[in-house]
Coordinates of C-alpha atoms in Angstrom, one line a residue:
M29 CA 10.8 31.2 10.5
T30 CA 9.2 28.5 9.4
S31 CA 11.6 25.3 8.6
T32 CA 11.7 23.6 5.3
V33 CA 11.8 19.8 4.9
V34 CA 12.8 17.8 1.5
L35 CA 10.8 14.9 1.2
K36 CA 12.3 12.1 -1.8
F37 CA 10.3 9.0 -2.5
G38 CA 11.7 6.9 -4.4
G39 CA 10.3 4.2 -6.8
S40 CA 11.1 1.3 -4.5
F41 CA 8.3 3.4 -2.6
L42 CA 6.2 4.3 -5.0
R43 CA 5.6 0.9 -7.4
G44 CA 2.4 2.7 -8.4
P45 CA -0.2 5.3 -8.3
A46 CA -1.8 3.2 -5.1
D47 CA 1.1 4.3 -3.0
L48 CA 0.7 7.9 -3.6
V49 CA -2.0 7.4 -0.3
G50 CA 1.2 6.5 1.5
A51 CA 3.2 9.8 0.2
V52 CA 0.4 12.2 1.2
H53 CA 0.4 11.2 4.7
A54 CA 4.1 11.0 4.9
I55 CA 3.8 14.8 3.8
Y56 CA 0.9 15.6 5.6
A57 CA 2.9 15.0 8.7
H58 CA 5.2 17.7 8.1
V59 CA 2.2 20.0 7.2
R60 CA 0.2 19.6 10.5
R61 CA 3.6 20.6 12.3
G62 CA 3.4 24.0 10.3
E63 CA 6.9 23.0 7.8
R64 CA 7.1 23.9 4.5
V65 CA 7.8 20.5 1.8
V66 CA 9.3 20.1 -1.3
A67 CA 8.5 16.8 -2.5
V68 CA 11.1 15.2 -5.1
T69 CA 9.7 12.1 -7.2
S70 CA 11.1 9.3 -8.6
A71 CA 9.5 7.7 -11.2
F72 CA 7.1 4.5 -10.7
H73 CA 8.7 1.3 -10.6
G74 CA 10.1 0.2 -13.5
R75 CA 8.8 2.9 -15.4
T76 CA 12.3 4.7 -16.7
D77 CA 13.1 1.2 -18.3
A78 CA 10.2 1.2 -19.8
L79 CA 10.5 4.1 -21.7
E80 CA 14.1 3.4 -22.5
A81 CA 12.8 -0.1 -24.3
S82 CA 10.2 2.0 -26.0
L83 CA 12.8 4.6 -27.4
G84 CA 15.5 1.8 -28.3
A85 CA 12.8 0.3 -30.0
L86 CA 12.4 3.5 -32.6
A87 CA 15.7 5.2 -32.4
G88 CA 18.4 2.4 -32.6
P89 CA 21.9 3.2 -32.1
G90 CA 22.6 6.6 -32.6
G91 CA 24.0 9.0 -30.2
D92 CA 24.2 12.7 -31.6
A93 CA 22.8 15.1 -29.2
S94 CA 19.7 15.6 -31.1
L95 CA 18.8 12.0 -29.6
R96 CA 20.2 12.5 -26.5
R97 CA 18.1 15.7 -26.0
V98 CA 14.7 13.4 -27.0
R99 CA 16.1 10.9 -24.2
A100 CA 16.4 13.1 -21.9
A101 CA 12.9 14.7 -22.5
L102 CA 11.7 11.1 -22.7
L103 CA 12.5 9.7 -19.5
A104 CA 12.0 12.9 -17.5
T105 CA 8.2 12.0 -18.2
G106 CA 8.2 9.3 -15.9
E107 CA 8.8 11.5 -12.8
A108 CA 6.7 14.1 -14.4
E109 CA 4.0 11.5 -14.3
T110 CA 4.7 10.7 -10.5
A111 CA 4.8 14.4 -9.7
S112 CA 2.0 15.6 -11.5
L113 CA -0.3 12.7 -9.7
L114 CA 0.9 13.5 -6.6
V115 CA 0.3 17.1 -6.7
A116 CA -3.3 15.2 -7.8
A117 CA -3.4 13.3 -5.1
L118 CA -2.6 15.9 -2.2
E119 CA -5.2 18.6 -4.1
R120 CA -7.8 15.3 -3.6
S121 CA -7.0 15.1 0.0
G122 CA -7.0 18.8 0.9
V123 CA -3.4 20.0 1.1
H124 CA -2.5 22.2 -1.3
A125 CA 0.4 21.8 -3.6
R126 CA 2.5 23.3 -6.3
L127 CA 3.9 21.2 -8.9
A128 CA 7.5 22.6 -9.8
E129 CA 8.8 22.5 -13.8
V130 CA 12.4 21.6 -13.6
R131 CA 12.9 24.1 -17.0
R132 CA 12.1 26.8 -14.6
V133 CA 13.7 25.7 -11.1
G134 CA 16.2 23.5 -12.2
P135 CA 18.5 21.7 -10.8
F136 CA 20.6 23.3 -13.8
V137 CA 23.4 21.5 -15.4
A138 CA 26.7 22.8 -17.8
P139 CA 26.2 22.0 -21.2
G140 CA 29.2 19.8 -22.6
A141 CA 31.4 21.0 -25.4
D142 CA 30.7 17.8 -27.2
G143 CA 26.8 18.3 -27.0
V144 CA 26.9 15.7 -24.1
A145 CA 25.5 17.6 -20.8
S146 CA 26.7 17.6 -17.6
E147 CA 25.5 15.2 -15.2
E148 CA 26.4 17.4 -12.1
P149 CA 23.8 20.2 -10.8
T150 CA 25.4 23.2 -10.6
R151 CA 23.0 25.6 -9.4
L152 CA 18.7 25.9 -8.3
D153 CA 16.8 28.8 -9.3
R154 CA 16.2 29.2 -5.2
A155 CA 13.8 32.3 -6.1
E156 CA 11.4 30.5 -8.2
L157 CA 11.4 27.2 -5.8
L158 CA 11.0 29.8 -2.7
G159 CA 8.0 31.9 -4.5
L160 CA 5.9 28.5 -5.0
L161 CA 6.5 27.7 -1.6
D162 CA 4.7 30.9 -0.7
E163 CA 1.7 30.0 -2.4
A164 CA 1.4 26.5 -0.7
S165 CA 3.1 24.7 1.6
V166 CA 4.1 21.6 -0.7
V167 CA 5.4 21.9 -3.7
V168 CA 6.1 18.7 -5.9
L169 CA 9.7 18.5 -8.0
P170 CA 10.2 15.7 -10.6
G171 CA 13.8 14.2 -9.5
F172 CA 16.2 12.9 -12.1
A173 CA 15.4 15.6 -14.5
A174 CA 17.5 18.6 -15.0
V175 CA 18.0 21.8 -17.8
E176 CA 20.9 22.8 -19.6
D177 CA 22.1 26.2 -18.0
T178 CA 21.5 27.9 -21.4
P179 CA 18.8 30.2 -22.6
E180 CA 17.5 27.2 -24.2
R181 CA 17.3 25.0 -21.5
A182 CA 17.7 22.4 -23.3
P183 CA 16.9 19.1 -21.3
A184 CA 19.2 17.0 -19.5
L185 CA 19.4 14.5 -16.9
L186 CA 21.4 14.0 -13.7
G187 CA 22.1 10.0 -14.9
R188 CA 22.2 7.2 -12.1
G189 CA 21.0 8.2 -8.7
G190 CA 19.7 11.0 -9.9
S191 CA 16.6 11.7 -7.9
D192 CA 18.4 11.1 -4.4
L193 CA 20.7 13.7 -5.5
T194 CA 18.2 16.3 -6.5
A195 CA 17.0 15.6 -3.2
V196 CA 20.4 16.3 -1.2
F197 CA 21.1 18.7 -3.8
V198 CA 17.4 21.3 -3.4
A199 CA 18.0 20.6 0.7
H200 CA 21.4 21.8 0.4
A201 CA 20.4 25.1 -1.5
L202 CA 17.4 25.7 0.5
G203 CA 19.6 25.1 3.9
A204 CA 16.2 22.2 4.5
R205 CA 16.3 18.8 6.2
C206 CA 16.6 16.0 3.6
T207 CA 14.7 12.8 4.4
L208 CA 14.6 10.0 1.5
V209 CA 11.5 7.7 1.8
K210 CA 12.6 4.2 0.8
D211 CA 10.7 0.4 0.8
V212 CA 13.0 -0.1 3.9
D213 CA 13.0 1.2 7.6
G214 CA 16.7 2.9 7.5
L215 CA 20.0 1.2 6.4
Y216 CA 21.5 -2.2 7.6
T217 CA 25.0 -3.8 8.3
A218 CA 23.5 -6.2 5.7
D219 CA 20.3 -6.8 2.9
P220 CA 17.2 -7.8 5.4
A221 CA 16.0 -9.6 2.3
A222 CA 19.4 -11.5 2.3
R223 CA 18.7 -13.0 6.1
A224 CA 16.7 -16.1 4.9
V225 CA 19.8 -17.2 2.7
T226 CA 22.8 -16.3 5.3
R227 CA 20.9 -17.2 8.1
R228 CA 22.4 -13.9 9.7
V229 CA 20.3 -11.1 11.2
P230 CA 20.9 -7.7 10.0
R231 CA 21.4 -5.0 12.7
R232 CA 19.5 -1.6 11.3
L233 CA 22.0 1.6 11.8
A234 CA 21.1 4.2 13.9
C235 CA 23.7 6.8 12.5
V236 CA 26.3 6.0 9.5
S237 CA 28.9 7.8 8.4
F238 CA 29.5 9.4 5.2
R239 CA 32.6 6.6 4.7
D240 CA 30.8 4.0 5.8
A241 CA 27.7 4.9 3.9
L242 CA 29.5 4.4 0.8
G243 CA 30.9 1.2 1.9
L244 CA 27.2 -0.3 2.2
G245 CA 27.0 -0.5 -1.8
G246 CA 24.7 1.7 -3.9
E247 CA 21.7 -0.4 -3.7
I248 CA 19.2 2.2 -1.3
L249 CA 21.6 4.9 -0.8
Q250 CA 23.2 6.1 -3.8
P251 CA 27.0 6.7 -3.9
R252 CA 26.8 10.7 -5.9
A253 CA 24.1 11.9 -3.3
I254 CA 26.4 10.4 -0.5
R255 CA 29.5 12.4 -1.8
F256 CA 27.6 15.6 -2.4
A257 CA 26.4 15.3 1.1
E258 CA 29.7 15.0 2.8
A259 CA 31.0 17.7 0.4
H260 CA 28.3 20.2 1.8
R261 CA 28.2 18.7 5.2
Q262 CA 24.4 17.8 4.2
D263 CA 22.5 15.2 7.0
V264 CA 20.5 12.7 5.1
D265 CA 17.4 10.5 6.5
V266 CA 16.6 7.5 5.8
V267 CA 13.3 6.2 6.2
G268 CA 10.9 3.5 5.9
P269 CA 7.0 3.2 4.7
R270 CA 6.4 3.2 8.8
H271 CA 8.2 6.1 9.9
V272 CA 5.3 8.3 9.8
A273 CA 3.8 5.9 12.6
G274 CA 7.2 5.9 14.8
V275 CA 9.5 3.6 13.2
R276 CA 12.8 5.3 13.5
G277 CA 15.2 5.5 10.5
T278 CA 18.7 6.0 9.9
R279 CA 20.8 9.3 10.0
V280 CA 23.9 9.8 7.0
G281 CA 26.3 12.3 8.4
P282 CA 29.8 13.6 9.7
R283 CA 29.3 11.4 12.9
P284 CA 30.5 7.8 13.6
T285 CA 28.6 5.0 12.5
I286 CA 26.4 3.7 15.7
E287 CA 24.4 0.5 15.9
R288 CA 21.1 -0.1 17.1
S289 CA 20.1 -3.6 18.5
E290 CA 16.8 -4.4 16.2
P291 CA 13.3 -5.0 18.2
A292 CA 10.6 -7.5 17.8
R293 CA 8.1 -6.1 15.2
P294 CA 5.7 -4.8 16.9
R295 CA 1.8 -5.8 16.7
P296 CA -0.1 -3.4 14.8
L297 CA -2.1 -1.0 16.2
R298 CA -5.8 -2.3 17.3
V299 CA -8.7 0.1 16.0
A300 CA -11.9 0.2 17.0
L301 CA -13.9 2.5 14.0
L302 CA -17.3 3.9 15.4
G303 CA -19.0 5.0 12.0
L304 CA -18.9 3.4 8.5
G305 CA -20.5 6.8 6.5
T306 CA -18.8 8.9 4.3
V307 CA -15.7 9.1 6.1
G308 CA -16.0 6.3 8.3
S309 CA -15.5 4.2 5.1
R310 CA -12.5 6.4 3.7
V311 CA -10.7 5.8 7.1
F312 CA -11.5 1.7 7.3
A313 CA -10.1 1.5 3.6
E314 CA -6.7 3.7 5.0
L315 CA -6.4 1.3 8.2
Q316 CA -7.4 -1.7 5.6
A317 CA -4.3 -0.6 3.6
R318 CA -2.0 -0.8 6.3
P319 CA -2.1 -3.9 8.1
D320 CA 1.4 -3.6 9.1
L321 CA 0.5 -1.0 11.0
F322 CA -3.4 -1.1 12.1
E323 CA -6.1 -4.1 13.2
V324 CA -9.3 -3.3 12.9
T325 CA -11.1 -4.9 15.9
H326 CA -14.7 -3.5 15.0
V327 CA -16.9 -1.2 13.1
L328 CA -19.6 -0.3 15.1
V329 CA -22.6 0.9 12.9
R330 CA -26.3 1.7 13.3
D331 CA -27.8 -0.5 11.0
L332 CA -26.5 -3.9 10.0
E333 CA -28.1 -4.4 7.0
R334 CA -27.6 -1.5 5.1
S335 CA -26.0 -1.7 1.9
G336 CA -23.4 -0.4 0.2
R337 CA -20.5 -0.9 2.7
P338 CA -17.4 -2.0 1.9
E339 CA -17.1 -6.2 1.9
A340 CA -14.2 -6.2 4.1
A341 CA -15.8 -4.6 6.8
R342 CA -19.1 -7.2 6.5
P343 CA -17.3 -9.5 9.4
L344 CA -16.4 -6.6 11.7
L345 CA -19.6 -4.8 11.7
T346 CA -21.4 -4.4 14.8
D347 CA -24.6 -2.2 16.4
D348 CA -23.8 -3.0 19.9
W349 CA -21.4 -0.5 21.8
S350 CA -21.0 -2.9 24.7
D351 CA -19.0 -5.0 22.0
V352 CA -16.1 -2.8 21.6
L353 CA -14.1 -2.4 24.4
P354 CA -13.8 -6.2 25.7
A355 CA -12.1 -6.2 22.0
R356 CA -9.2 -4.5 23.8
P357 CA -8.6 -1.7 21.0
D358 CA -5.6 0.8 21.7
L359 CA -7.3 3.0 20.1
V360 CA -11.2 4.3 19.3
V361 CA -11.6 6.3 15.8
E362 CA -15.2 8.2 16.1
A363 CA -16.9 9.4 13.1
T364 CA -20.3 9.1 13.7
G365 CA -21.2 13.1 15.0
G366 CA -23.6 14.1 17.0
V367 CA -22.9 14.9 21.3
E368 CA -24.8 11.6 22.6
P369 CA -24.5 8.9 22.4
A370 CA -20.8 10.0 20.9
A371 CA -19.6 11.6 24.1
A372 CA -20.6 8.7 26.6
W373 CA -18.8 6.2 24.2
L374 CA -16.1 8.5 24.1
R375 CA -15.1 9.2 27.9
E376 CA -15.8 5.7 28.6
A377 CA -12.9 4.5 26.4
L378 CA -10.6 7.3 27.6
G379 CA -11.6 6.2 30.8
A380 CA -10.7 2.5 30.2
G381 CA -7.6 3.5 28.9
V382 CA -7.9 3.6 25.2
H383 CA -6.8 6.9 22.9
V384 CA -9.6 8.5 21.1
V385 CA -9.2 10.0 17.7
T386 CA -12.4 12.0 16.7
A387 CA -14.4 13.9 13.6
N388 CA -16.5 15.6 15.9
K389 CA -16.8 18.8 16.5
A390 CA -20.2 19.2 18.3
A391 CA -19.2 16.9 21.1
L392 CA -15.5 17.6 21.6
A393 CA -17.4 21.7 22.0
K394 CA -20.3 20.8 24.1
A395 CA -19.1 17.8 26.0
S396 CA -15.4 18.6 26.5
P397 CA -15.0 18.9 30.5
P398 CA -16.2 15.5 31.2
L399 CA -13.9 13.9 28.0
E400 CA -11.0 16.1 29.3
N401 CA -11.3 14.8 32.8
A402 CA -11.2 11.0 31.4
A403 CA -8.1 11.3 29.6
A404 CA -6.2 13.1 32.0
Y405 CA -7.0 10.6 34.7
A406 CA -6.3 7.6 32.5
G407 CA -3.3 9.1 31.1
T408 CA -5.0 8.4 27.6
V409 CA -5.2 11.0 24.3
L410 CA -7.4 12.5 23.1
L411 CA -7.6 14.3 19.5
G412 CA -9.7 15.7 17.2
S413 CA -7.7 17.7 14.4
A414 CA -10.1 16.8 11.4
A415 CA -13.6 18.5 13.5
V416 CA -11.7 22.2 12.8
G417 CA -10.8 22.8 9.2
G418 CA -11.0 19.0 7.9
A419 CA -7.0 19.0 6.0
L420 CA -6.4 22.4 7.3
P421 CA -4.4 22.1 9.9
A422 CA -6.0 24.9 12.4
L423 CA -5.7 23.7 16.0
E424 CA -2.2 23.0 15.4
A425 CA -1.9 26.0 14.0
V426 CA -3.0 27.9 16.6
R427 CA -1.2 26.1 19.1
R428 CA 1.7 26.1 18.0
A429 CA 1.2 30.3 17.3
A430 CA 0.6 30.5 20.8
H431 CA 3.2 28.8 22.6
A432 CA 6.1 29.5 20.1
D433 CA 7.1 33.2 20.5
A434 CA 6.4 34.5 24.0
H435 CA 7.7 37.8 22.5
D436 CA 5.3 38.2 19.5
P437 CA 2.1 35.6 20.6
I438 CA -0.9 35.6 18.6
V439 CA -3.6 38.0 19.8
G440 CA -6.6 36.8 17.3
F441 CA -7.8 34.8 14.5
E442 CA -10.4 34.9 11.8
G443 CA -11.0 32.6 9.4
V444 CA -13.4 30.6 7.0
L445 CA -14.1 27.3 8.6
N446 CA -17.0 26.3 7.0
G447 CA -17.4 24.6 3.0
T448 CA -21.1 24.7 2.8
T449 CA -21.7 28.0 3.1
N450 CA -18.9 29.2 0.7
A451 CA -20.8 26.5 -1.7
V452 CA -24.0 28.5 -0.6
L453 CA -22.6 32.0 -1.1
D454 CA -20.9 30.7 -4.4
E455 CA -24.3 30.3 -6.0
I456 CA -25.9 33.3 -4.8
E457 CA -22.9 35.1 -6.3
R458 CA -24.1 33.7 -9.6
G459 CA -27.7 34.8 -8.9
A460 CA -29.3 32.4 -7.0
T461 CA -32.0 32.9 -4.2
L462 CA -30.7 31.5 -1.0
A463 CA -33.6 28.7 -1.3
E464 CA -31.9 28.2 -5.0
A465 CA -28.4 28.3 -3.7
V466 CA -28.8 25.6 -1.0
A467 CA -30.7 23.3 -3.2
T468 CA -27.9 23.4 -5.7
A469 CA -25.0 23.0 -2.7
Q470 CA -26.8 19.9 -1.6
A471 CA -27.4 18.1 -4.9
L472 CA -23.5 18.7 -5.0
G473 CA -23.0 17.0 -1.9
L474 CA -21.3 20.0 -0.6
A475 CA -24.6 20.4 2.2
E476 CA -26.7 18.1 4.7
S477 CA -29.9 17.6 4.1
D478 CA -30.4 20.0 7.2
P479 CA -27.7 22.6 6.6
Q480 CA -29.5 24.7 9.4
D481 CA -26.4 24.9 11.7
D482 CA -23.7 25.5 8.9
L483 CA -26.4 28.4 7.7
D484 CA -26.9 30.2 11.1
G485 CA -23.0 30.0 12.0
T486 CA -23.5 27.4 14.6
D487 CA -21.0 24.7 12.6
V488 CA -18.4 28.2 12.7
A489 CA -19.0 29.2 16.5
H490 CA -18.6 25.3 17.7
K491 CA -15.2 25.5 16.2
L492 CA -14.1 28.7 17.4
E493 CA -14.6 27.5 20.9
L494 CA -11.9 24.5 20.3
L495 CA -9.8 27.1 18.5
A496 CA -9.9 29.4 21.7
R497 CA -9.3 26.1 23.7
A498 CA -6.0 25.4 21.9
A499 CA -5.1 29.0 22.0
G500 CA -4.8 28.5 25.9
W501 CA -7.6 31.3 26.1
T502 CA -10.4 29.5 27.5
R503 CA -10.9 26.2 29.4
A504 CA -13.5 24.1 29.0
G505 CA -16.1 24.7 32.2
E506 CA -14.2 27.6 33.3
T507 CA -13.3 30.6 31.0
R508 CA -15.4 31.2 28.4
L509 CA -16.1 32.8 25.2
R510 CA -17.9 36.3 24.8
W511 CA -20.1 36.3 21.8
L512 CA -20.3 40.1 20.3
H513 CA -22.0 38.9 17.2
R514 CA -23.5 35.2 16.2
R515 CA -25.2 35.3 13.0
G516 CA -25.4 33.6 10.3
I517 CA -26.6 33.7 6.8
D518 CA -30.2 34.9 6.1
K519 CA -32.3 37.6 3.8
D520 CA -31.5 40.3 6.2
T521 CA -27.5 39.7 6.8
L522 CA -27.2 38.8 2.7
R523 CA -28.9 42.3 2.0
Q524 CA -27.0 44.2 4.9
A525 CA -23.7 42.6 4.0
R526 CA -23.9 43.6 0.4
P527 CA -25.9 46.7 0.7
A528 CA -28.2 47.9 -2.3
G529 CA -25.7 50.8 -4.6
A530 CA -22.6 49.4 -3.6
P531 CA -20.0 49.3 -6.2
D532 CA -19.5 46.0 -8.2
G533 CA -15.4 45.9 -7.9
D534 CA -12.9 47.2 -5.8
P535 CA -11.6 50.9 -6.3
D536 CA -8.6 49.5 -8.8
G537 CA -11.4 47.5 -10.6
N538 CA -9.6 44.5 -10.0
A539 CA -12.1 41.9 -8.4
E540 CA -15.3 42.4 -7.0
P541 CA -15.9 42.0 -3.4
R542 CA -17.2 38.7 -2.2
L543 CA -19.6 37.4 0.8
R544 CA -18.2 35.1 3.1
L545 CA -19.4 33.7 6.8
V546 CA -16.1 34.9 8.9
G547 CA -15.9 33.4 12.5
S548 CA -13.3 35.2 14.9
V549 CA -11.9 35.6 18.2
H550 CA -9.5 38.6 19.6
L551 CA -8.8 39.1 23.2
S552 CA -9.2 42.1 24.8
D553 CA -9.6 43.6 28.0
V554 CA -12.4 41.3 29.1
G555 CA -10.9 38.3 27.9
P556 CA -11.4 36.5 24.4
V557 CA -14.3 38.1 22.2
A558 CA -16.1 36.1 19.5
S559 CA -18.1 36.5 16.9
V560 CA -19.6 35.0 13.4
T561 CA -20.5 37.4 10.8
L562 CA -21.6 37.6 7.0
R563 CA -18.7 39.6 5.7
S564 CA -18.0 41.5 2.0
V565 CA -14.4 40.8 1.8
S566 CA -12.1 42.2 -0.8
V567 CA -9.4 40.7 -3.2
S568 CA -6.7 41.5 -0.6
S569 CA -8.8 39.1 1.6
P570 CA -7.0 35.9 2.2
F571 CA -10.7 34.8 2.1
H572 CA -11.8 36.3 -1.2
A573 CA -10.2 33.6 -3.4
L574 CA -11.6 30.9 -1.4
S575 CA -14.8 28.3 -2.8
G576 CA -16.4 25.4 -2.2
P577 CA -15.0 23.2 0.9
E578 CA -11.6 25.6 1.0
N579 CA -11.2 27.1 4.7
A580 CA -8.5 29.6 5.7
L581 CA -7.1 30.7 9.0
S582 CA -5.3 34.4 9.6
L583 CA -3.0 34.3 12.9
E584 CA -2.8 37.9 13.9
R585 CA -0.1 38.8 16.3
A586 CA 0.9 41.4 18.9
S587 CA 3.4 42.8 16.0
G588 CA 0.7 42.9 13.5
R589 CA 2.1 40.1 11.5
V590 CA -0.2 38.1 10.0
D591 CA 0.3 34.5 9.3
V592 CA -2.4 32.5 6.4
V593 CA -2.7 28.8 6.3
R594 CA -5.3 27.2 4.3
G595 CA -6.9 23.6 3.0
T596 CA -9.7 21.7 2.6
G597 CA -11.8 21.5 5.3
A598 CA -14.7 19.1 4.3
G599 CA -15.2 15.7 2.0
A600 CA -14.2 12.5 2.5
W601 CA -10.5 12.6 1.5
P602 CA -9.9 15.5 3.6
T603 CA -11.5 14.5 6.4
A604 CA -10.2 11.5 6.5
T605 CA -6.7 12.9 5.6
A606 CA -7.0 14.8 9.1
V607 CA -8.4 12.0 11.1
M608 CA -5.3 9.6 9.9
G609 CA -3.1 12.6 10.9
D610 CA -4.4 12.2 14.4
V611 CA -4.5 8.3 13.7
F612 CA -0.7 8.4 13.0
A613 CA 0.3 10.9 15.9
V614 CA -1.1 7.9 18.7
A615 CA 1.1 5.5 16.7
R616 CA 4.0 7.5 16.9
R617 CA 2.9 7.9 20.5
V618 CA 2.7 4.1 21.7
A619 CA 5.8 3.4 19.5
V620 CA 7.6 5.4 21.7
A621 CA 6.2 4.1 25.1
R622 CA 6.9 0.2 23.6
R623 CA 10.3 0.9 22.9
E624 CA 11.2 2.6 26.2
G625 CA 8.7 0.4 28.2
V626 CA 7.3 3.1 29.7
D627 CA 6.3 6.4 28.3
S628 CA 9.6 8.5 28.5
G629 CA 8.3 11.8 28.2
E630 CA 9.2 11.6 24.4
D631 CA 6.2 12.9 22.3
P632 CA 7.5 13.4 18.8
S633 CA 3.8 13.7 17.2
G634 CA 2.9 16.9 20.1
V635 CA 0.2 15.0 22.1
H636 CA 0.2 14.9 25.9
G637 CA -2.6 13.2 27.3
G638 CA -5.7 14.4 28.7
E639 CA -6.0 17.2 26.7
V640 CA -7.9 17.9 23.2
R641 CA -5.8 17.9 20.2

């Protein structure tokens, strides 16, 4: 059963819109593990105080029920603003999300006899929230706000600490884990910011009992949330912005308090970036935004004189691969494309003990045996999540499904894995010719100047090879896919997929079937059999509603159960999100190795040396 985690992002973490990218990465780390996420947001730092001041300037003293409800409605807009912008940031990054309306979902509070509503939540519309989680793996809920449990559902507030309380309350209602993301890496024996004054080194706490957490004061973790968690025996994790890179936080629960000796602050991960195109530039910006975690050593490009590059990258540019490895990077991130020379660079990096993250599906599909051998020999990690489906965590989903349930294994999968063909087929659906559709997709930036690999199915075929390997059905250089059909989009397949005289809609008249390029692999008596075909899909298909860069993958199990994962498969932001997901996975692995002094075998990211992941 899919697990759910509630992540709460406070105003100390989300100080403004620029910090939303960090929240996206924290959420995506859970999505790629196959978890559902309810993200609870506070208002941006200082926003609630500004709203309170604006109301005070207009309303004056007064305090009747009408004004209290106006105040509740106004102050709740701070959390609603943050929640709405977080949904937008997730969608931009290729992670599908839904905004939960407090008026429909809750939390609900009891109305007061004197017109003053309670600040203690009493119930949540669990079915409504679970329905949203069925539509998307991420639901964003504004914290602090509530509604009165009456037919009118008048606006109310949960009072000071209400966002923390919302998160703990929702986690309890869903039977989910609860993680509060703050601006510090957990709870300490004293305020870390006071170290310069007191000259005492505060120690981070590994575990804190509910009673001791209350004794620490309410600056980091609100007492009302602690008391609710204690009453319902709900564990609460308190983590900081570096948690996504493997820095551990503090667990608050019924167990005794345990102090953790604070290690020296680890040095940033040294990263060499290969390529500074659309995706590479976005990855560079995200690496540069986290100097506490990453140090970029070099940026390898083909043309040093090309204009339009980020100014911060210029001192790091080189066009000579021989400059890169002598700088001793921990990680090489490749975003150049093509099999060679990229594969040769990656093979040399892996053999030299450097981890590799790549978005290069061609290199992974065609040059995997030497890459995997180099990684296995050196004990390094080769990750390529962005190579299949962009922000759609396709490789992770297939790998997880293949190993999670031996009694109900996956026996096949099929998916729409190429956004360019979606864009072309959408235009053809509107009446364009194939040539006109390709030209429009190119003008919109959804097709390359030479889209032949997309249109003839080569791109999808490469992705199917990687997915079959993730399922354990093939091995590079040994077991291979058997191809039943491998045909893309041309005049003949367009005519065959939608023959003349076909009905315009489905039998119930709900929606017209749509053409989609579908890749599939199914197990058979002779091994895994693959195909790439242009199909007409009905409204009941998970591929019917896809458009543009949207991708989807359906996994069929032996029992007949079908699981579907969705995400955006192309574009700078979605691809960079997937690349950074791999980068953070490597950072977690390195953090574990540094803490233990050796690679202890603990692998919180699910990555292992020598395997394409």
